[in-house]
Amino acid sequence: MSLRYALLGIIAKEPVTGYDVVKIFKQRMTYFWNSTHSQIYTELHKMEDNNLIQHELVVQGTLPNKKIYSLTDTGKKELIRWALEEPLKPAKIKDEFLIKTTIFPFLSADDINSLLDEVIAREEKTLRMTKEWKEHFTSQEEHSIGTMLTVEYGIKYSEMYLEWCKWAKQYIQENMQH
């Protein structure tokens, strides 16, 4: 059900297309939420059926028509109710790499370091992109405090992950026989 509220939060900021929502998930929410294209569109239809959002159809001539979604009053009230009244659940980490660490006893130090190098490259790229996005965002006239807080979380998360990977490489070097 949290996908619904993530979508309501995105749409509350400004009217957007489904494509925009998917893009926002990939660019801005990667640290704390993820969803597939089909899950997003399915939930958008349910939310519209529940009068939480509405759409305006934009006819584009030779291009496919697009729907611009906006929040209804009912959707805004539901989003506020959820934020203030629903209890917070414990945060969950879903990290495939941490599952891979469970088989490290079967791998060589070189193999482990290679995997760690992949994660380091991924996180360095993510950190760079997040910092670029933050620069772009902060250059905008209107700033959203929620967006600023989440982008800063993303930066700190990548920095922590990189620090952990570097620590892990040092630990492997000191504790595994070659």
Coordinates of C-alpha atoms in Angstrom, one line a residue:
M1 CA 0.0 0.0 0.0
S2 CA 3.0 2.4 0.4
L3 CA 3.4 2.6 -3.3
R4 CA 0.1 4.4 -3.4
Y5 CA 1.4 7.1 -1.0
A6 CA 4.7 7.4 -2.8
L7 CA 2.7 8.1 -6.0
L8 CA 0.4 10.5 -4.2
G9 CA 3.4 12.4 -2.9
I10 CA 4.9 12.7 -6.3
I11 CA 1.7 13.8 -7.9
A12 CA 1.0 16.3 -5.0
K13 CA 4.0 18.3 -6.1
E14 CA 2.8 18.9 -9.6
P15 CA 0.7 17.3 -12.3
V16 CA 2.8 14.5 -14.0
T17 CA 2.5 11.8 -16.6
G18 CA 2.9 8.1 -15.7
Y19 CA 6.2 8.3 -17.6
D20 CA 7.3 11.1 -15.4
V21 CA 6.5 9.1 -12.3
V22 CA 8.6 6.1 -13.5
K23 CA 11.5 8.5 -14.2
I24 CA 11.2 10.1 -10.8
F25 CA 11.3 6.7 -9.1
K26 CA 14.5 5.9 -11.0
Q27 CA 16.2 9.2 -10.4
R28 CA 15.1 10.4 -7.0
M29 CA 13.7 7.5 -5.0
T30 CA 16.3 4.8 -5.6
Y31 CA 17.6 4.8 -2.0
F32 CA 14.3 4.3 -0.3
W33 CA 11.8 2.8 -2.7
N34 CA 11.6 1.0 -6.0
S35 CA 8.8 -0.1 -8.2
T36 CA 8.3 -1.5 -11.7
H37 CA 6.6 0.3 -14.6
S38 CA 3.6 -2.1 -14.5
Q39 CA 3.2 -1.7 -10.7
I40 CA 3.1 2.1 -11.1
Y41 CA 0.6 2.1 -13.9
T42 CA -1.6 -0.5 -12.1
E43 CA -1.6 1.6 -9.0
L44 CA -2.3 4.9 -10.9
H45 CA -5.5 3.2 -12.4
K46 CA -6.6 2.1 -8.9
M47 CA -6.0 5.5 -7.4
E48 CA -8.1 7.1 -10.2
D49 CA -10.9 4.6 -9.6
N50 CA -10.7 5.6 -5.9
N51 CA -11.0 9.3 -6.8
L52 CA -7.5 10.0 -5.3
I53 CA -6.2 11.3 -8.6
Q54 CA -7.6 12.5 -11.9
H55 CA -6.2 12.9 -15.3
E56 CA -6.4 15.3 -18.2
L57 CA -6.0 13.7 -21.6
V58 CA -3.5 15.6 -23.8
V59 CA -4.0 14.8 -27.5
Q60 CA -0.7 15.0 -29.3
G61 CA -1.5 14.5 -33.0
T62 CA 0.9 12.0 -34.4
L63 CA 2.3 11.0 -31.0
P64 CA 0.3 8.8 -28.6
N65 CA -2.1 10.7 -26.3
K66 CA -0.8 11.2 -22.8
K67 CA -2.5 11.5 -19.4
I68 CA -1.5 14.2 -17.0
Y69 CA -2.3 13.1 -13.5
S70 CA -3.2 15.5 -10.7
L71 CA -4.2 15.1 -7.1
T72 CA -7.9 15.4 -6.1
D73 CA -9.0 16.9 -2.8
T74 CA -9.8 13.4 -1.6
G75 CA -6.3 12.3 -2.6
K76 CA -4.7 15.2 -0.7
K77 CA -6.8 14.5 2.4
E78 CA -5.8 10.8 2.2
L79 CA -2.1 11.6 1.8
I80 CA -2.2 13.9 4.8
R81 CA -4.1 11.4 6.9
W82 CA -1.6 8.7 6.0
A83 CA 1.4 10.9 6.9
L84 CA 0.0 11.9 10.2
E85 CA -1.9 8.8 11.4
E86 CA -0.3 5.7 10.0
P87 CA 2.4 4.2 12.2
L88 CA 5.8 4.0 10.8
K89 CA 7.1 0.5 10.0
P90 CA 10.7 -0.5 10.5
A91 CA 13.0 0.3 7.6
K92 CA 13.9 -2.7 5.4
I93 CA 17.0 -3.1 3.4
K94 CA 16.8 -5.1 0.3
D95 CA 20.3 -5.4 -1.1
E96 CA 21.2 -8.3 -3.4
F97 CA 24.9 -7.8 -2.7
L98 CA 24.5 -8.5 1.0
I99 CA 23.0 -11.8 0.0
K100 CA 26.1 -12.5 -2.1
T101 CA 28.3 -11.9 1.0
T102 CA 26.9 -15.0 2.5
I103 CA 28.8 -17.1 0.0
F104 CA 32.1 -15.2 0.4
P105 CA 33.6 -18.2 2.4
F106 CA 33.5 -20.1 -1.0
L107 CA 35.1 -17.3 -3.0
S108 CA 38.7 -16.2 -3.4
A109 CA 39.9 -12.8 -2.1
D110 CA 40.3 -11.7 -5.7
D111 CA 36.7 -12.7 -6.5
I112 CA 35.4 -10.9 -3.5
N113 CA 37.4 -7.8 -4.3
S114 CA 36.1 -7.9 -7.9
L115 CA 32.5 -7.9 -6.6
L116 CA 33.3 -5.1 -4.2
D117 CA 34.9 -3.1 -7.0
E118 CA 31.6 -3.5 -9.0
V119 CA 29.6 -2.1 -6.0
I120 CA 32.1 0.7 -5.6
A121 CA 31.8 1.7 -9.3
R122 CA 28.0 1.5 -9.0
E123 CA 27.9 3.7 -5.9
E124 CA 30.4 6.2 -7.2
K125 CA 28.2 6.6 -10.3
T126 CA 25.0 6.9 -8.2
L127 CA 26.7 9.4 -5.9
R128 CA 27.9 11.5 -8.8
M129 CA 24.4 11.5 -10.4
T130 CA 22.7 12.3 -7.1
K131 CA 25.0 15.2 -6.5
E132 CA 24.4 16.5 -10.0
W133 CA 20.7 16.2 -9.5
K134 CA 21.0 18.0 -6.2
E135 CA 22.8 20.9 -7.9
H136 CA 20.1 21.1 -10.5
F137 CA 17.4 20.9 -7.9
T138 CA 18.9 23.6 -5.7
S139 CA 19.2 25.9 -8.7
Q140 CA 15.4 25.8 -9.1
E141 CA 13.5 28.8 -7.8
E142 CA 11.1 26.7 -5.6
H143 CA 12.6 24.1 -3.3
S144 CA 10.8 21.2 -1.7
I145 CA 12.0 20.4 1.8
G146 CA 11.0 16.8 1.3
T147 CA 13.0 16.5 -1.9
M148 CA 16.0 18.2 -0.3
L149 CA 15.9 15.8 2.7
T150 CA 15.7 12.7 0.5
V151 CA 18.4 13.7 -1.9
E152 CA 20.7 14.4 1.0
Y153 CA 19.8 10.9 2.4
G154 CA 20.8 9.5 -1.0
I155 CA 24.1 11.2 -0.9
K156 CA 24.9 10.1 2.7
Y157 CA 23.7 6.5 1.9
S158 CA 26.1 6.3 -1.1
E159 CA 29.0 7.7 0.9
M160 CA 28.3 5.2 3.7
Y161 CA 28.1 2.3 1.2
L162 CA 31.4 3.4 -0.4
E163 CA 33.1 3.7 3.0
W164 CA 31.8 0.2 4.0
C165 CA 33.1 -1.3 0.7
K166 CA 36.5 0.2 1.2
W167 CA 36.5 -1.1 4.8
A168 CA 35.5 -4.6 3.5
K169 CA 38.4 -4.6 1.0
Q170 CA 40.8 -3.8 3.8
Y171 CA 39.3 -6.4 6.0
I172 CA 39.6 -9.0 3.2
Q173 CA 43.2 -8.1 2.7
E174 CA 44.0 -8.5 6.4
N175 CA 42.0 -11.6 7.1
M176 CA 41.9 -13.9 4.1
Q177 CA 44.8 -16.0 2.9
H178 CA 45.6 -15.8 -0.8

